[in-house]
Amino acid sequence: MGENGSGWLPEAMSTVAAEVDALFYFTLYTSTIIFVAVIGAMIYFGIRFRRRDESEVPTPVHEPKWLEMTWIVVPTILVMIVFTWGFKVFVKLHTAPPDSYEITVRAAQWYWEFEYDNGVTSANELYVPVGKAIKLNMSASDVLHSFFVPAFRIKMDVIPNRVTSVWFEATDVGTYQVFCTEYCGTSHAAMLATVHVVTDSEFRQWLATQNQDLPPAELGAQLFNQYTCNVCHVDTAVGPGLTGIFGSERKLSDGTTVIADEDYLLESIVDPGAKLVEGYGLQMPATFGSLTQKQLDGLIAYIKTL
Ligand code: CUA
């Protein structure tokens, strides 16, 4: 909740957010008024017309027609208002403006990868210009995930073998939280990303300076961090630890052993199932094969320093 937050919802930071909120509050307040009126009347009638004596016999009630018509017509009108209003907002939320800037989103256990039109990729950090419609074309490489940015009031499932999309236009610069809202395994709760909404010139500059020449081990450290490799290989025991791995002897699940040289590290990154370390299942996504040779060299250089 920020400066515009209300206690019910976080601050509204996209062009569609105000419309989503208006509908939410209309439904919330109307339901609250009806709930209080119905429960209040129930309690009042329960006390006022309670049976006071064993010999009391109630007389049959014949309700007036106007009262019956009222509780049919009023709720019908309310439901139609919420339906037409909701349908309008739904269509708007699902129709990206034709001049949207498109970004490809890939979800995997357990990180978000973003690819921009010039081929630049980033992981768990989405940069977008303020005041510009952004369309995200999303797919998953393993299981179901869901992309949710509360401040923008957008949420969309991300599914293997299918492209789903969602769009937004941020109204102010700042950083906003992305959550994965579909349970996707051990580190689902850690599958977070940040949207950096920056000015148009800052965005262009950021795009131009990405993937610049870094020493291999530094590039590798950056990638290791961006792709949250530490979640599986350091923080949890989902994958084997990597400290001192280079040059060590690895015992594999098929009983053989192998020396962890550059070749082994490369193979294990791009084809994780090829040589499984004893005691570990195939948990790692096979998506890192899409990294460039330079990025892979960087990762290997970094792992050698651990
Ligand atoms: Cu990805 Cu939960």
Coordinates of C-alpha atoms and ligand atoms in Angstrom, one line a residue:
M1 CA 0.0 0.0 0.0
G2 CA 1.5 3.3 -1.0
E3 CA 0.4 7.0 -0.9
N4 CA -2.7 6.3 -3.1
G5 CA -3.4 3.0 -1.4
S6 CA -6.7 2.6 0.4
G7 CA -6.3 -0.3 2.8
W8 CA -8.3 -2.5 0.4
L9 CA -6.0 -2.3 -2.6
P10 CA -2.4 -1.2 -3.3
E11 CA -1.9 2.1 -5.1
A12 CA -3.3 2.2 -8.6
M13 CA -0.4 2.8 -11.1
S14 CA -1.8 1.9 -14.5
T15 CA -4.4 3.4 -16.9
V16 CA -6.9 0.6 -16.3
A17 CA -6.5 0.4 -12.5
A18 CA -8.9 3.2 -11.7
E19 CA -11.7 1.4 -13.6
V20 CA -11.0 -1.9 -12.0
D21 CA -11.1 -0.2 -8.6
A22 CA -14.3 1.6 -9.3
L23 CA -16.0 -1.7 -10.1
F24 CA -14.5 -3.4 -7.1
Y25 CA -15.7 -0.7 -4.7
F26 CA -19.2 -0.6 -6.3
T27 CA -19.5 -4.3 -5.8
L28 CA -18.0 -4.2 -2.3
Y29 CA -20.2 -1.3 -1.0
T30 CA -23.4 -2.5 -2.6
S31 CA -22.9 -6.0 -1.2
T32 CA -22.0 -4.5 2.2
I33 CA -25.2 -2.4 2.3
I34 CA -27.4 -5.4 1.3
F35 CA -25.6 -7.8 3.7
V36 CA -26.2 -5.4 6.7
A37 CA -29.8 -4.8 5.7
V38 CA -30.7 -8.5 5.3
I39 CA -28.9 -9.7 8.4
G40 CA -30.2 -6.7 10.4
A41 CA -33.8 -7.4 9.3
M42 CA -33.3 -11.1 10.1
I43 CA -32.1 -10.3 13.6
Y44 CA -34.9 -7.8 14.2
F45 CA -37.6 -10.1 13.0
G46 CA -36.1 -13.0 15.0
I47 CA -36.5 -11.0 18.2
R48 CA -39.7 -9.0 17.3
F49 CA -41.7 -12.0 16.1
R50 CA -40.3 -14.7 18.3
R51 CA -42.7 -17.3 19.8
R52 CA -43.5 -16.1 23.3
D53 CA -45.9 -18.8 24.4
E54 CA -46.3 -22.6 23.8
S55 CA -50.0 -22.0 22.8
E56 CA -49.2 -19.4 20.2
V57 CA -50.3 -20.3 16.6
P58 CA -49.0 -18.1 13.8
T59 CA -51.4 -16.7 11.2
P60 CA -50.4 -17.4 7.6
V61 CA -48.6 -14.4 6.0
H62 CA -49.7 -13.1 2.5
E63 CA -46.9 -10.9 1.2
P64 CA -47.9 -8.0 -1.0
K65 CA -47.1 -8.2 -4.7
W66 CA -45.1 -4.9 -4.8
L67 CA -42.7 -6.3 -2.2
E68 CA -42.1 -9.5 -4.2
M69 CA -41.5 -7.5 -7.4
T70 CA -39.1 -5.2 -5.5
W71 CA -36.8 -8.1 -4.5
I72 CA -36.9 -9.5 -8.0
V73 CA -36.4 -6.3 -9.9
V74 CA -33.7 -4.5 -7.7
P75 CA -31.2 -7.5 -7.6
T76 CA -31.7 -8.1 -11.3
I77 CA -30.8 -4.5 -12.1
L78 CA -27.8 -4.7 -9.8
V79 CA -26.6 -7.9 -11.4
M80 CA -27.0 -6.4 -14.9
I81 CA -25.0 -3.3 -13.9
V82 CA -22.2 -5.4 -12.6
F83 CA -22.3 -7.7 -15.6
T84 CA -22.2 -4.9 -18.3
W85 CA -19.7 -2.8 -16.4
G86 CA -17.5 -5.9 -15.7
F87 CA -17.7 -7.0 -19.3
K88 CA -16.6 -3.5 -20.5
V89 CA -13.6 -3.5 -18.1
F90 CA -12.8 -7.1 -19.0
V91 CA -12.6 -6.4 -22.8
K92 CA -10.4 -3.3 -22.1
L93 CA -8.1 -5.3 -19.9
H94 CA -7.7 -8.0 -22.7
T95 CA -7.4 -5.7 -25.7
A96 CA -3.9 -4.3 -26.1
P97 CA -3.7 -1.0 -28.1
P98 CA -2.3 -1.8 -31.6
D99 CA 0.8 0.4 -31.1
S100 CA 1.9 -1.4 -27.9
Y101 CA 5.6 -2.1 -27.3
E102 CA 5.9 -5.9 -27.1
I103 CA 8.1 -7.8 -24.7
T104 CA 8.4 -11.6 -24.6
V105 CA 8.1 -13.2 -21.2
R106 CA 9.2 -16.7 -20.3
A107 CA 8.4 -18.3 -17.0
A108 CA 10.4 -21.2 -15.6
Q109 CA 11.0 -22.8 -12.2
W110 CA 11.7 -20.3 -10.7
Y111 CA 12.4 -17.1 -12.5
W112 CA 10.9 -14.7 -15.0
E113 CA 12.9 -13.9 -18.2
F114 CA 12.1 -10.9 -20.4
E115 CA 13.2 -10.4 -24.0
Y116 CA 13.0 -7.0 -25.7
D117 CA 12.7 -6.2 -29.4
N118 CA 16.4 -5.8 -29.9
G119 CA 17.2 -9.2 -28.5
V120 CA 18.3 -8.0 -25.0
T121 CA 17.2 -10.3 -22.2
S122 CA 16.9 -9.7 -18.5
A123 CA 15.8 -11.9 -15.7
N124 CA 13.5 -10.9 -12.9
E125 CA 13.9 -7.2 -13.8
L126 CA 11.4 -5.8 -16.3
Y127 CA 12.2 -2.4 -17.6
V128 CA 9.4 -0.4 -19.3
P129 CA 8.9 3.2 -20.3
V130 CA 6.3 5.2 -18.5
G131 CA 3.1 6.3 -20.3
K132 CA 3.5 3.7 -23.1
A133 CA 1.3 0.7 -23.6
I134 CA 3.3 -2.5 -23.0
K135 CA 2.1 -5.9 -24.3
L136 CA 3.6 -9.0 -22.7
N137 CA 3.6 -12.2 -24.8
M138 CA 4.1 -14.9 -22.2
S139 CA 4.7 -18.7 -22.2
A140 CA 6.1 -21.2 -19.7
S141 CA 8.9 -23.7 -20.3
D142 CA 7.8 -26.2 -17.6
V143 CA 4.7 -25.9 -15.5
L144 CA 1.8 -23.4 -14.9
H145 CA 2.8 -20.0 -13.6
S146 CA 0.8 -16.8 -13.3
F147 CA 2.0 -13.2 -13.8
F148 CA 0.5 -10.7 -11.3
V149 CA 1.3 -7.0 -10.8
P150 CA -1.0 -5.8 -8.1
A151 CA -0.2 -2.1 -8.7
F152 CA -1.3 -2.4 -12.4
R153 CA -4.3 -4.7 -11.6
I154 CA -3.2 -7.2 -14.1
K155 CA -2.9 -11.0 -13.8
M156 CA -2.6 -13.7 -16.4
D157 CA -1.8 -17.4 -16.4
V158 CA 1.5 -18.4 -18.1
I159 CA 1.2 -21.8 -19.6
P160 CA 3.5 -24.3 -21.4
N161 CA 3.0 -24.6 -25.2
R162 CA 0.7 -21.7 -25.3
V163 CA 1.2 -17.9 -25.6
T164 CA -1.0 -15.8 -23.4
S165 CA -0.8 -12.0 -23.3
V166 CA -1.5 -9.1 -21.0
W167 CA -1.0 -5.4 -21.3
F168 CA -0.6 -2.3 -19.2
E169 CA 0.4 1.3 -19.4
A170 CA 2.1 2.5 -16.2
T171 CA 1.1 6.0 -15.2
D172 CA 4.2 6.9 -13.0
V173 CA 7.8 6.0 -12.7
G174 CA 8.8 3.7 -9.9
T175 CA 9.3 0.0 -9.1
Y176 CA 6.5 -2.4 -8.7
Q177 CA 6.3 -6.0 -7.4
V178 CA 5.5 -9.0 -9.7
F179 CA 4.3 -12.1 -8.1
C180 CA 3.8 -15.7 -9.4
T181 CA 0.3 -16.6 -8.4
E182 CA 0.1 -20.2 -9.5
Y183 CA 1.7 -22.7 -7.2
C184 CA 4.6 -24.0 -9.3
G185 CA 6.8 -26.0 -6.8
T186 CA 9.3 -25.6 -4.0
S187 CA 10.3 -22.0 -4.7
H188 CA 7.0 -20.7 -6.0
A189 CA 6.9 -18.0 -3.2
A190 CA 10.4 -16.8 -4.3
M191 CA 9.4 -16.4 -7.9
L192 CA 9.3 -12.7 -7.8
A193 CA 10.3 -10.0 -10.2
T194 CA 10.4 -6.2 -10.2
V195 CA 8.9 -3.8 -12.9
H196 CA 11.1 -0.8 -13.3
V197 CA 9.0 2.0 -14.8
V198 CA 11.4 4.6 -16.1
T199 CA 11.3 7.6 -18.5
D200 CA 11.5 6.9 -22.2
S201 CA 15.1 8.2 -22.5
E202 CA 16.2 6.1 -19.5
F203 CA 14.5 3.1 -21.0
R204 CA 16.4 3.6 -24.4
Q205 CA 19.6 4.1 -22.5
W206 CA 19.1 1.0 -20.4
L207 CA 18.3 -1.1 -23.6
A208 CA 21.4 0.2 -25.3
T209 CA 23.8 -0.6 -22.4
Q210 CA 22.6 -4.1 -21.7
N211 CA 24.7 -7.2 -22.5
Q212 CA 27.7 -4.9 -22.7
D213 CA 31.2 -6.2 -22.4
L214 CA 31.9 -7.5 -18.9
P215 CA 34.7 -9.8 -17.8
P216 CA 33.3 -13.3 -18.2
A217 CA 33.2 -14.1 -14.4
E218 CA 31.4 -10.8 -13.7
L219 CA 28.8 -11.4 -16.5
G220 CA 28.4 -14.9 -15.0
A221 CA 27.8 -13.6 -11.5
Q222 CA 25.2 -11.2 -12.9
L223 CA 23.4 -14.0 -14.7
F224 CA 23.7 -16.3 -11.7
N225 CA 22.0 -13.6 -9.7
Q226 CA 19.4 -12.7 -12.2
Y227 CA 18.3 -16.2 -12.9
T228 CA 18.3 -16.9 -9.1
C229 CA 20.4 -20.0 -9.5
N230 CA 21.2 -19.6 -5.8
V231 CA 17.6 -20.5 -4.9
C232 CA 18.2 -24.2 -5.9
H233 CA 21.9 -24.5 -5.6
V234 CA 22.6 -22.5 -2.4
D235 CA 19.5 -21.8 -0.4
T236 CA 17.6 -25.1 -0.7
A237 CA 18.9 -28.5 -1.5
V238 CA 16.8 -28.8 -4.7
G239 CA 20.0 -28.9 -6.7
P240 CA 23.6 -29.9 -5.8
G241 CA 25.8 -27.2 -4.2
L242 CA 28.4 -25.6 -6.4
T243 CA 31.0 -24.4 -4.0
G244 CA 34.4 -25.9 -4.9
I245 CA 32.8 -27.9 -7.7
F246 CA 35.3 -27.1 -10.4
G247 CA 37.8 -29.9 -10.8
S248 CA 36.1 -32.1 -8.2
E249 CA 35.0 -35.7 -8.7
R250 CA 31.2 -36.1 -9.1
K251 CA 29.4 -39.3 -8.3
L252 CA 26.6 -39.7 -10.8
S253 CA 23.2 -41.5 -10.2
D254 CA 24.2 -44.3 -12.7
G255 CA 27.1 -45.1 -10.4
T256 CA 29.9 -43.7 -12.6
T257 CA 32.0 -40.7 -11.7
V258 CA 33.1 -37.7 -13.7
I259 CA 35.5 -34.8 -13.2
A260 CA 33.7 -31.5 -13.1
D261 CA 35.6 -29.7 -15.9
E262 CA 34.4 -26.9 -18.2
D263 CA 32.8 -29.5 -20.5
Y264 CA 30.9 -31.1 -17.7
L265 CA 29.7 -27.7 -16.4
L266 CA 28.5 -26.6 -19.9
E267 CA 26.7 -29.9 -20.5
S268 CA 25.0 -29.7 -17.1
I269 CA 23.8 -26.1 -17.8
V270 CA 22.4 -26.7 -21.3
D271 CA 21.2 -30.3 -20.8
P272 CA 20.7 -30.8 -17.0
G273 CA 19.4 -34.4 -17.4
A274 CA 22.6 -35.7 -19.2
K275 CA 24.6 -36.4 -16.1
L276 CA 22.6 -36.4 -12.9
V277 CA 24.5 -36.2 -9.6
E278 CA 23.8 -39.0 -7.2
G279 CA 20.8 -38.2 -4.9
Y280 CA 19.3 -35.5 -7.1
G281 CA 16.3 -35.8 -9.5
L282 CA 15.9 -33.8 -12.8
Q283 CA 14.6 -30.5 -11.3
M284 CA 16.5 -28.0 -13.4
P285 CA 14.7 -26.5 -16.5
A286 CA 16.3 -27.3 -19.8
T287 CA 15.8 -23.7 -20.8
F288 CA 19.4 -22.4 -20.4
G289 CA 20.3 -23.9 -23.7
S290 CA 18.9 -20.6 -25.1
L291 CA 21.6 -18.6 -23.5
T292 CA 24.3 -17.2 -25.8
Q293 CA 27.8 -18.8 -25.9
K294 CA 29.1 -15.7 -24.2
Q295 CA 26.6 -16.0 -21.4
L296 CA 27.4 -19.7 -20.9
D297 CA 31.1 -19.0 -20.9
G298 CA 30.5 -16.3 -18.3
L299 CA 28.5 -18.7 -16.1
I300 CA 31.2 -21.3 -16.2
A301 CA 33.9 -18.7 -15.4
Y302 CA 31.8 -17.6 -12.4
I303 CA 31.2 -21.2 -11.2
K304 CA 34.9 -21.8 -11.3
T305 CA 35.4 -19.0 -8.8
L306 CA 33.0 -20.5 -6.2
Ligands
CUA1 CU1 5.9 -19.8 -10.9 CU2 4.5 -20.0 -8.9

